[in-house]
mmCIF file of C-alpha atoms in Angstrom:
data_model
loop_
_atom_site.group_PDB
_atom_site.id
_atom_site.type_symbol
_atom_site.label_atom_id
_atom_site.label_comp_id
_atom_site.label_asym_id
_atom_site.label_seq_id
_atom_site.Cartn_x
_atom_site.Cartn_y
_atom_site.Cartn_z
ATOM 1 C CA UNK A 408 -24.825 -39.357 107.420
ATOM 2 C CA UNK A 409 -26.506 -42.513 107.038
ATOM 3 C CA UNK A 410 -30.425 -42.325 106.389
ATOM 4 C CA UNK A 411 -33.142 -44.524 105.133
ATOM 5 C CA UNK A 412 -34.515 -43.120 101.786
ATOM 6 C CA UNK A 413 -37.110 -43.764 99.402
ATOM 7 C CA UNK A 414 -36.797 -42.543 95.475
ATOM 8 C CA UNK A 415 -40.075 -44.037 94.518
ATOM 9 C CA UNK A 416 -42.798 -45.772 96.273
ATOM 10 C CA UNK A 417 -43.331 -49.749 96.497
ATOM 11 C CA UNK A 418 -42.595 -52.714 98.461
ATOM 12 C CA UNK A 419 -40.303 -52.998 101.195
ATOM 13 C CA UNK A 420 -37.389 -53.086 98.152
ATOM 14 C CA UNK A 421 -37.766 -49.307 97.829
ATOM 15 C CA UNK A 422 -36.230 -48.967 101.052
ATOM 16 C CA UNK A 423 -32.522 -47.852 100.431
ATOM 17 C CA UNK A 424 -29.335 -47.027 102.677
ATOM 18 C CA UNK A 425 -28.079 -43.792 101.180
ATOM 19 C CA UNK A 426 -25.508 -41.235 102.590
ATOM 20 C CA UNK A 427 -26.288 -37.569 102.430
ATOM 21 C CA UNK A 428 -25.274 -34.575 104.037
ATOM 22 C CA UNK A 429 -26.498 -33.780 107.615
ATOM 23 C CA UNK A 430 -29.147 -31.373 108.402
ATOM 24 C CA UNK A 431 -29.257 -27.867 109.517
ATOM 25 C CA UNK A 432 -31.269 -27.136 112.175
ATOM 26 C CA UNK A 433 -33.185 -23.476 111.473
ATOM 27 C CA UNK A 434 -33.290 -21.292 114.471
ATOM 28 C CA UNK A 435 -36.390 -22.507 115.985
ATOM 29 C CA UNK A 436 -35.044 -25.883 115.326
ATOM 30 C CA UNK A 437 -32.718 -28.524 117.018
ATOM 31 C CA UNK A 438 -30.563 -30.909 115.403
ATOM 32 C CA UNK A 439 -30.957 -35.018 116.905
ATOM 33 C CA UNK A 440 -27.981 -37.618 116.943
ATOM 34 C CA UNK A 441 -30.285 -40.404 116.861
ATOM 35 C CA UNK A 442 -30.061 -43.421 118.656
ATOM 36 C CA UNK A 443 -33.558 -45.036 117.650
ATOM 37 C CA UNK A 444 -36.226 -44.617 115.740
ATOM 38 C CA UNK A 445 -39.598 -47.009 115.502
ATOM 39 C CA UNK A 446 -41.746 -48.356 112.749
ATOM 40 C CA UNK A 447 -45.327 -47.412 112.692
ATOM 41 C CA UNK A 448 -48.325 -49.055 110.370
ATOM 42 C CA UNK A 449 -48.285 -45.765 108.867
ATOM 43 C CA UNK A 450 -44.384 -45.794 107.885
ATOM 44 C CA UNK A 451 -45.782 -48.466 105.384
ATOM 45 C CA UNK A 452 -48.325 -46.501 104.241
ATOM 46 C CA UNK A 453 -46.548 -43.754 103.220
ATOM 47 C CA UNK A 454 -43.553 -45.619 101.828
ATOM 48 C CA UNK A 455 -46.663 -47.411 98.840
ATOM 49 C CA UNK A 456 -47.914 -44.033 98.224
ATOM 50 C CA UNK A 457 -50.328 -43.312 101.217
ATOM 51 C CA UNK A 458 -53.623 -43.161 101.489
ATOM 52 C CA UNK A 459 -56.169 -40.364 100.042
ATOM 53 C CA UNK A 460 -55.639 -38.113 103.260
ATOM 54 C CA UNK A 461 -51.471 -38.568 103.160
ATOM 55 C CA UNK A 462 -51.088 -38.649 99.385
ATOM 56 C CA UNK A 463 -51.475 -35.006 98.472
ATOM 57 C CA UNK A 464 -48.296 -33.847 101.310
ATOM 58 C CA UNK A 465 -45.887 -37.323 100.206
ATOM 59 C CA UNK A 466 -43.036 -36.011 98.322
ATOM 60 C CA UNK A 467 -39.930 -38.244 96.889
ATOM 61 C CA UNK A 468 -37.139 -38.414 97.976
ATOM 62 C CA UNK A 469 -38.713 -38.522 101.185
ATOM 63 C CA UNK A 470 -36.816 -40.276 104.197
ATOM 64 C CA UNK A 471 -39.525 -41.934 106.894
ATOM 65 C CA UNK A 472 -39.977 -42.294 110.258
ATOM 66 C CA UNK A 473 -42.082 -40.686 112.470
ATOM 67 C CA UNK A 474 -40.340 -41.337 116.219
ATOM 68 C CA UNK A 475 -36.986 -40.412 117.221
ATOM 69 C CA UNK A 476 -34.784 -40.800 120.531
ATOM 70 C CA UNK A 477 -31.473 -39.198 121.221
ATOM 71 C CA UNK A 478 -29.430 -36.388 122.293
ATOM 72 C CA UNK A 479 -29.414 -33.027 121.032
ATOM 73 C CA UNK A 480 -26.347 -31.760 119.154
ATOM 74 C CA UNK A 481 -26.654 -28.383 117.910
ATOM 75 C CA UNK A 482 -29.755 -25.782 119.298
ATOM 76 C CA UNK A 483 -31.470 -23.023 116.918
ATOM 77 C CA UNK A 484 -30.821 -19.399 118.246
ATOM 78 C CA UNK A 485 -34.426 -18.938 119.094
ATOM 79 C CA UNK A 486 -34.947 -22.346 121.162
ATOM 80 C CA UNK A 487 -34.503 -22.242 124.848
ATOM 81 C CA UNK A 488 -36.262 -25.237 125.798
ATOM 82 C CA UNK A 489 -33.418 -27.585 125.211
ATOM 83 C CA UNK A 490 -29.487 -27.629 125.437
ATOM 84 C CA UNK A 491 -26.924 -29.516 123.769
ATOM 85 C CA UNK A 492 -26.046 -33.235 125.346
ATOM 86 C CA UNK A 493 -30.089 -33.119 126.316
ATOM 87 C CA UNK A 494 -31.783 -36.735 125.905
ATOM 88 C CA UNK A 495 -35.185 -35.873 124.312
ATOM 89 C CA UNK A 496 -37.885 -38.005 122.900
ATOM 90 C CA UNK A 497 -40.379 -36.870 119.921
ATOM 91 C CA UNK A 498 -42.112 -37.004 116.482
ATOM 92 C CA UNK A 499 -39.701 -34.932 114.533
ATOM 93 C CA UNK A 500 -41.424 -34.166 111.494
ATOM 94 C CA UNK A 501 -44.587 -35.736 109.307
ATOM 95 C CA UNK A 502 -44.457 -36.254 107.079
ATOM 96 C CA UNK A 503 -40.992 -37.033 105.282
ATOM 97 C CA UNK A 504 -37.679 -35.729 106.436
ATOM 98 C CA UNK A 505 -38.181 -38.281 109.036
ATOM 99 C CA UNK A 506 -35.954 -40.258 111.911
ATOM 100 C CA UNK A 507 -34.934 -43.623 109.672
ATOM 101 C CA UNK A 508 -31.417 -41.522 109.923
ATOM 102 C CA UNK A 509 -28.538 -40.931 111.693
ATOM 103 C CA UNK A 510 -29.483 -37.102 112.557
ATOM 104 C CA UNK A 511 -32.590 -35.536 112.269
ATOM 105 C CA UNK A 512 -33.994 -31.818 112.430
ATOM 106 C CA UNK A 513 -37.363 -30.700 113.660
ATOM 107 C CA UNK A 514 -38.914 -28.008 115.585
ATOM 108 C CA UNK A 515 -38.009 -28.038 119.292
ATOM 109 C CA UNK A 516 -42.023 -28.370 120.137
ATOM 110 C CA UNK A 517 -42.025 -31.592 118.672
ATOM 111 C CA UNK A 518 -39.861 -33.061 121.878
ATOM 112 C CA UNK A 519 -39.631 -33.675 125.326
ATOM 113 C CA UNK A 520 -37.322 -34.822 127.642
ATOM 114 C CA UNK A 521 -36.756 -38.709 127.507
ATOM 115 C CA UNK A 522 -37.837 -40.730 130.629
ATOM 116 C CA UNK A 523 -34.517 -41.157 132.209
ATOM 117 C CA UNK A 524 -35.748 -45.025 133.508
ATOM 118 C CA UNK A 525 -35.752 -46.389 130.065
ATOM 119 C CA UNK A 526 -33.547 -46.880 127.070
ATOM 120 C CA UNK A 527 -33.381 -45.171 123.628
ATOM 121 C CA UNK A 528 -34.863 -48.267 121.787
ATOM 122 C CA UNK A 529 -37.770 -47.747 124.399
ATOM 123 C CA UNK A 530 -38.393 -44.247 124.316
ATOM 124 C CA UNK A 531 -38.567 -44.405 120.504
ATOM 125 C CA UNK A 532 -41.485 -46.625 121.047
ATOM 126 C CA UNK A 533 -43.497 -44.070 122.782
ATOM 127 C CA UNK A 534 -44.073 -40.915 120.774
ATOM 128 C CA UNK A 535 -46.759 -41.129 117.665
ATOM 129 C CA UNK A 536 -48.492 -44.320 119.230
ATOM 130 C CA UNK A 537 -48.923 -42.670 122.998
ATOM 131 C CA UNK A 538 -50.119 -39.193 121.624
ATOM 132 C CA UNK A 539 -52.720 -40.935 119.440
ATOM 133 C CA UNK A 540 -53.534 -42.828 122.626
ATOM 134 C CA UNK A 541 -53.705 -39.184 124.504
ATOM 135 C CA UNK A 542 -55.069 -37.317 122.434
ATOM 136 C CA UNK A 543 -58.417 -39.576 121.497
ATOM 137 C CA UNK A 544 -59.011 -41.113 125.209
ATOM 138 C CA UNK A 545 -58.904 -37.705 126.865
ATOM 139 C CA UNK A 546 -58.685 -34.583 124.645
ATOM 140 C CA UNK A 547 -61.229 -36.486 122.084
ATOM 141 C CA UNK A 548 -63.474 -38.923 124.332
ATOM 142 C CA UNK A 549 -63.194 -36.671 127.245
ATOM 143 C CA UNK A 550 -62.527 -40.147 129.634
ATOM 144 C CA UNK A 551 -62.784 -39.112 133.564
ATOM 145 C CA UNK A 552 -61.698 -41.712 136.726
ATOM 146 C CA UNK A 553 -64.433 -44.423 136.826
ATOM 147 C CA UNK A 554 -66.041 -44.123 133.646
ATOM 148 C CA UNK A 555 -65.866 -47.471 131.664
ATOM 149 C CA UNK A 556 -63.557 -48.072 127.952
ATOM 150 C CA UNK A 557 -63.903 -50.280 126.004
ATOM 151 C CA UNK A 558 -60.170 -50.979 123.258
ATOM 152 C CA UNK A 559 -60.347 -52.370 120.314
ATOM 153 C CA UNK A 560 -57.119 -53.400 118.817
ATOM 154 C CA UNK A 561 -56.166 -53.216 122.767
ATOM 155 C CA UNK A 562 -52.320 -55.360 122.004
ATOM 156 C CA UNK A 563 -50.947 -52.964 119.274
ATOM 157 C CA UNK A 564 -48.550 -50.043 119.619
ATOM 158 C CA UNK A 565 -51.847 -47.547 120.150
ATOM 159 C CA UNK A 566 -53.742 -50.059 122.057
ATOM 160 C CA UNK A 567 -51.084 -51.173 124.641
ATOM 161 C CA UNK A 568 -50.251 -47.376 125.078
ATOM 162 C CA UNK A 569 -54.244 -47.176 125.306
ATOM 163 C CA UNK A 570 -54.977 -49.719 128.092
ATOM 164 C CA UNK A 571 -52.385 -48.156 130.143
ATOM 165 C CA UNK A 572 -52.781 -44.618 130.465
ATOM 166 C CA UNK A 573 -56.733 -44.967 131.126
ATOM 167 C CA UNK A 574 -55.909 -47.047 133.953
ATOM 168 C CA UNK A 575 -53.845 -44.918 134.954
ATOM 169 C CA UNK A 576 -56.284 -42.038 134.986
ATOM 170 C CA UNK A 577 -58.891 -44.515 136.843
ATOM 171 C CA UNK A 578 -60.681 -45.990 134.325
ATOM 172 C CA UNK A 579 -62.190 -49.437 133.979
ATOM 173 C CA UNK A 580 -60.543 -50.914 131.174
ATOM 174 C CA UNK A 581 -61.904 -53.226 128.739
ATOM 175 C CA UNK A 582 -59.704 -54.831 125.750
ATOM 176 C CA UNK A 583 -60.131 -56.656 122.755
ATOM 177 C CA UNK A 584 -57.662 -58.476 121.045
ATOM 178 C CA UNK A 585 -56.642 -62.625 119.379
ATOM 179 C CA UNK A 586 -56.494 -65.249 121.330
ATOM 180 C CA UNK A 587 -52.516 -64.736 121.886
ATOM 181 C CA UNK A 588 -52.840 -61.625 123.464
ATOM 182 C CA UNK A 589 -55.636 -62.164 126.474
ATOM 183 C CA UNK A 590 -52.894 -62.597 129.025
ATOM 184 C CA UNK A 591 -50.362 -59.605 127.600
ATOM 185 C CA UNK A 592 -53.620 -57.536 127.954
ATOM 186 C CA UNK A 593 -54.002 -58.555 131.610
ATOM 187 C CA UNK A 594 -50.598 -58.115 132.451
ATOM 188 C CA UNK A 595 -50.803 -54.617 131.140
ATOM 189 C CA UNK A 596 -53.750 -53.840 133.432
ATOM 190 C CA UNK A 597 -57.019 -54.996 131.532
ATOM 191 C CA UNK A 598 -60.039 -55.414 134.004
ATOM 192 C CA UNK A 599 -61.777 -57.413 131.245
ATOM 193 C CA UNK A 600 -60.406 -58.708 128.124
ATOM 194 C CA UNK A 601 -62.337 -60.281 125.264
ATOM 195 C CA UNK A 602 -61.025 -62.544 122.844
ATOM 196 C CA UNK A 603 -62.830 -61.551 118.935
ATOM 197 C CA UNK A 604 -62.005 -64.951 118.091
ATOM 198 C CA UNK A 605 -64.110 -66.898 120.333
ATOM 199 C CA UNK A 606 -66.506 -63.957 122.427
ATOM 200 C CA UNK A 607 -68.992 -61.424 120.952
ATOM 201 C CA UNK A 608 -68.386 -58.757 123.390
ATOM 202 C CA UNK A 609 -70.937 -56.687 121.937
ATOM 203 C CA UNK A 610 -74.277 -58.963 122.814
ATOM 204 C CA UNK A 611 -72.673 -59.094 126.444
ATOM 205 C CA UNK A 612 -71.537 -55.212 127.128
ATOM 206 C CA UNK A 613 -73.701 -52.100 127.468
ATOM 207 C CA UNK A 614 -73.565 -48.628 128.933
ATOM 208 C CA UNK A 615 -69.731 -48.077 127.809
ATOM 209 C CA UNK A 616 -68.676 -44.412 128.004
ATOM 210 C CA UNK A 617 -66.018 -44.659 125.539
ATOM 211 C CA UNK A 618 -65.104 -46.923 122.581
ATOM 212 C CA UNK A 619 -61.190 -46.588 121.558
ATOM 213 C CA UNK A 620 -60.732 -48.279 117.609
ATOM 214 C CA UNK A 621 -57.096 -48.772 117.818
ATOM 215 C CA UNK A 622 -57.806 -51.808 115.188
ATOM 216 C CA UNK A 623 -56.354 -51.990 111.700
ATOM 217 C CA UNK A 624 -59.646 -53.103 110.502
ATOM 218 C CA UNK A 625 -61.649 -50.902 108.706
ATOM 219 C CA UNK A 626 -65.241 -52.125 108.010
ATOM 220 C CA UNK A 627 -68.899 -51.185 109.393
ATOM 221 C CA UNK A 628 -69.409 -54.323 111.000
ATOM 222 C CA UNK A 629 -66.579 -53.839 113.507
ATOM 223 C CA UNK A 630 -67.638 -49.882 114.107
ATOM 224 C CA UNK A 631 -71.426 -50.921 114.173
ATOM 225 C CA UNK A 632 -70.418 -53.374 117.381
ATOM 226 C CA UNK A 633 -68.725 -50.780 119.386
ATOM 227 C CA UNK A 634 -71.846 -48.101 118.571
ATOM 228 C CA UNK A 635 -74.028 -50.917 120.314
ATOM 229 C CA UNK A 636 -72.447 -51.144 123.462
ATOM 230 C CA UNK A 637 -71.748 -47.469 123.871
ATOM 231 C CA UNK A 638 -74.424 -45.319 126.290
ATOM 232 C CA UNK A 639 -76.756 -43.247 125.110
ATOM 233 C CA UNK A 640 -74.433 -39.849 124.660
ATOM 234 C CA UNK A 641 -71.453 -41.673 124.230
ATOM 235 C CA UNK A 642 -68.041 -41.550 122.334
ATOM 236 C CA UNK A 643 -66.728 -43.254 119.467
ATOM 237 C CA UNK A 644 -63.130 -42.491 118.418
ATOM 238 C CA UNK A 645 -61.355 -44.225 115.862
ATOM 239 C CA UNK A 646 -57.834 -43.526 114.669
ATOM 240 C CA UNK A 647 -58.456 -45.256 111.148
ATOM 241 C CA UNK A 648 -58.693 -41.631 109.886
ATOM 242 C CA UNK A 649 -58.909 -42.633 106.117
ATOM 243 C CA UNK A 650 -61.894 -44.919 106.625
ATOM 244 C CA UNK A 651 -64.222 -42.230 107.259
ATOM 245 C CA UNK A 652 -67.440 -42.635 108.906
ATOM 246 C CA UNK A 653 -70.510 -44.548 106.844
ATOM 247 C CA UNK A 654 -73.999 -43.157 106.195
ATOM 248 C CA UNK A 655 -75.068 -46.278 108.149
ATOM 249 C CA UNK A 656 -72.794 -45.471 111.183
ATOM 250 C CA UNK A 657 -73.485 -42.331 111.623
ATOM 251 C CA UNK A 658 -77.064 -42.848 111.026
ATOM 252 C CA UNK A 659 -76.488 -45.648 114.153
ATOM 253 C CA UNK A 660 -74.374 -43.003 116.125
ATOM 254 C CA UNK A 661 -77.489 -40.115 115.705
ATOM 255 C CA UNK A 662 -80.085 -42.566 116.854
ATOM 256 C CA UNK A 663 -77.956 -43.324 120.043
ATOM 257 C CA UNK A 664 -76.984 -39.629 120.265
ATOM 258 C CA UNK A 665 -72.903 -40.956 119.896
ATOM 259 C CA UNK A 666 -70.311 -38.591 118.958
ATOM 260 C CA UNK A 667 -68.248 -40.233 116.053
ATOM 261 C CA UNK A 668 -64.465 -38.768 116.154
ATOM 262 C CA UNK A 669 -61.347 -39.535 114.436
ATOM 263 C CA UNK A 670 -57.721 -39.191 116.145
ATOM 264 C CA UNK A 671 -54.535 -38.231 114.528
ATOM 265 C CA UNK A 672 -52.571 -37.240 117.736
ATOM 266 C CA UNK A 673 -50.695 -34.000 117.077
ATOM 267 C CA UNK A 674 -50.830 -32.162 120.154
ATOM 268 C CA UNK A 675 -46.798 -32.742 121.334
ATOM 269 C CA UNK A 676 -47.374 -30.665 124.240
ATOM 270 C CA UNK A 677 -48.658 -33.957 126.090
ATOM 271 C CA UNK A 678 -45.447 -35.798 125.515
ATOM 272 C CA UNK A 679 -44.296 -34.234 128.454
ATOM 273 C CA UNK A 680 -47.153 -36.016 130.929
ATOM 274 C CA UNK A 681 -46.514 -38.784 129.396
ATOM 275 C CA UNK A 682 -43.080 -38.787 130.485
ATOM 276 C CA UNK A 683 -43.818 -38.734 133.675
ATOM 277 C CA UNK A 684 -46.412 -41.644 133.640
ATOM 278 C CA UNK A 685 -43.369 -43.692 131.926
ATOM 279 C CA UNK A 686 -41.065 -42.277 134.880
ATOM 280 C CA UNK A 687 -43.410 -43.040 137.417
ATOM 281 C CA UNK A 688 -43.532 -46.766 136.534
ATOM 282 C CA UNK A 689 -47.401 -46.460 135.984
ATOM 283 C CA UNK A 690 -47.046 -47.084 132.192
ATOM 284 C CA UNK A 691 -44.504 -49.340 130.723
ATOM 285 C CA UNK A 692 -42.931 -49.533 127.203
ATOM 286 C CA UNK A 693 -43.382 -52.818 125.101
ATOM 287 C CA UNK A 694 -41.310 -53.477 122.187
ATOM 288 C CA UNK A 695 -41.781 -56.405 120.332
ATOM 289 C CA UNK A 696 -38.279 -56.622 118.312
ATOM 290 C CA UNK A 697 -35.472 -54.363 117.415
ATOM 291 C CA UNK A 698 -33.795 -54.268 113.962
ATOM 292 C CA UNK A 699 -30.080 -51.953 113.165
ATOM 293 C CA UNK A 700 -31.476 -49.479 110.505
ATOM 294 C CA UNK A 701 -30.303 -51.263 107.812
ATOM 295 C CA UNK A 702 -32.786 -54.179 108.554
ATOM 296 C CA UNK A 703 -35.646 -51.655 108.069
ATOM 297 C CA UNK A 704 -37.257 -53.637 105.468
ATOM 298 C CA UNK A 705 -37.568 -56.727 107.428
ATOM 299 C CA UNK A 706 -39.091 -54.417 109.634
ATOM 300 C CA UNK A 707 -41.224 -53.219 107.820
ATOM 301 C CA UNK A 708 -42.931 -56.731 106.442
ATOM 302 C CA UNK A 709 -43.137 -57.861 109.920
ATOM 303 C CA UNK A 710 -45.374 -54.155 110.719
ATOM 304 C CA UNK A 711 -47.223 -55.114 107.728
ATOM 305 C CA UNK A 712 -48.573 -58.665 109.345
ATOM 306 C CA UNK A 713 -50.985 -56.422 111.234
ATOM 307 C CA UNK A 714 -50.293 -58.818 114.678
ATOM 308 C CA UNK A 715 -47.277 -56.712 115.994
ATOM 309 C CA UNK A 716 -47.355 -56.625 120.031
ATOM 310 C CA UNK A 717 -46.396 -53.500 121.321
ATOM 311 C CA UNK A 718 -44.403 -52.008 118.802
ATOM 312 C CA UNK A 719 -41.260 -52.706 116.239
ATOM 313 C CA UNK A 720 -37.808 -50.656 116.730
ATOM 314 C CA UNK A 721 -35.291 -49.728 114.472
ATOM 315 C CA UNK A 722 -31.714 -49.040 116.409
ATOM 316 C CA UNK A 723 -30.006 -46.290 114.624
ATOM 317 C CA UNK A 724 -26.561 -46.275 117.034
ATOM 318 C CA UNK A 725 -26.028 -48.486 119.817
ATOM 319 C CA UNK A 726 -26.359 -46.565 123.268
ATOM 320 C CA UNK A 727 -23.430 -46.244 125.181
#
């Protein structure tokens, strides 16, 4: 099969189109023909050598990818969630022996069934961004119907996936994003959006229940703004996971009583609700571009501008 592989970490020129043998999926395991896969910031990461958290589990030759969509070709003796000719959605594996291929093997936890209203390129949009999204709004900041959010980083693949499903829970939405992106923002469902360019959002809010950093920034000048609008008790969750917390932020965060929590979205189980948001038409699916796999490098320096909207794809087989 055909697969995206990298024998040393670099640039985007480590990238290379290799053909190896296909995968065997072990019995708890199924086997993916994939149709799409999608670039994450975190794909670029890991292909220049990751970060202090990632560096220690990256192993060469290691093929990336983090999101798969397609149809199951060959079930594991011990799975009996899935069937062959199934069209399922997922993070396969993380990291390494990823989707940037033309079959992929993972557990069968790791999937769901894809939302039968949109296509492959779409549904390989959703997985690792929406989880993140889940997984820090509700299991981590513990958002209820009413309660008030502010995003940060509100038109990227986390953020867009962020503004959506806390609307769709009921929650007053707040985003922050360029210039470019106040009317995408709106159009996804925003009750207020702040520009950073031109607005200081944190001399005008107050009393938020939850701050989402779905940013790329990392600094304490952007974290110490969202601890000054949050309430007194409220929640901070970032998904910058390898910018830890500062002495000075947390020491902001006690004095306000804030909980300070990072997000890495693992929990697969919630793929399944979020399926049925998609299906329901109550969150949609925003891709920016789509590349054939062996454009994945172009791909790749486009993820690395830090301004995608929505989020990049990378179209393994064409669907039928």
């Amino acid at each position: 099969m055909k697969a995206i592989r990298i024998d040393e970490f670099g640039g985007t020129e480590v990238l290379k189109l290799v053909n190896i043998d296909r995968p065997i999926p072990e019995n708890d395991e199924i086997l993916v023909k994939v149709y799409s896969s999608s670039v994450n910031p975190v794909d670029c990461t890991m292909r220049n050598g990751g970060n202090e958290i990632l560096r220690p589990f990256l192993k060469l030759p290691m093929i990336l990818g983090c999101d798969v969509a397609g149809i199951v070709e060959e079930v594991g003796s011990e799975v009996t969630n899935f069937k062959k000719g199934d069209a399922v959605y997922g993070c396969p594996n993380f990291p390494g022996d990823g989707s940037y291929a033309e079959f992929v093997a993972a557990k069968s936890n790791r999937f769901a069934i894809k939302p039968s209203n949109i296509s492959f390129n779409h549904a390989a949009a959703v997985p690792l961004t929406s989880l993140v999204a889940w997984e820090g709004i509700f299991e981590l900041g513990k958002l209820e119907k009413g309660q008030k959010i502010l995003i940060q980083g509100a038109s990227g693949g986390v953020g867009s996936f962020a503004v959506q499903i806390a609307k769709a829970k009921g929650a007053y939405v707040i985003g922050v994003a360029s210039t470019d992106n106040v009317e995408y923002l709106k159009q996804l469902g925003c009750d207020e959006v702040f520009d950073y360019k031109s607005q200081d959002f944190e001399n005008i809010l107050k009393n938020i229940d939850l701050v989402f950093d779905a940013s790329p920034i990392r600094n304490d000048i952007d974290r110490l703004k969202s601890v000054k609008v949050l309430k007194n008790g409220g929640i901070f969750v970032s998904v910058n996971v390898d910018y830890p917390f500062s002495e000075i932020v947390n020491e902001e965060m006690d004095n306000k009583n804030v909980i300070g929590k990072m997000v890495a979205g693992q929990n697969h189980a919630n793929l399944s609700e979020i399926a049925e948001l998609i299906s329901e038409n109550k969150v949609n699916v925003f891709v920016s571009k789509v590349f054939p796999l062996e454009q994945v490098a172009e791909a790749h320096k486009e993820s690395e501008t830090w301004h995608v909207r929505g989020k990049l794809v990378l179209e393994v087989r064409k669907e039928i």
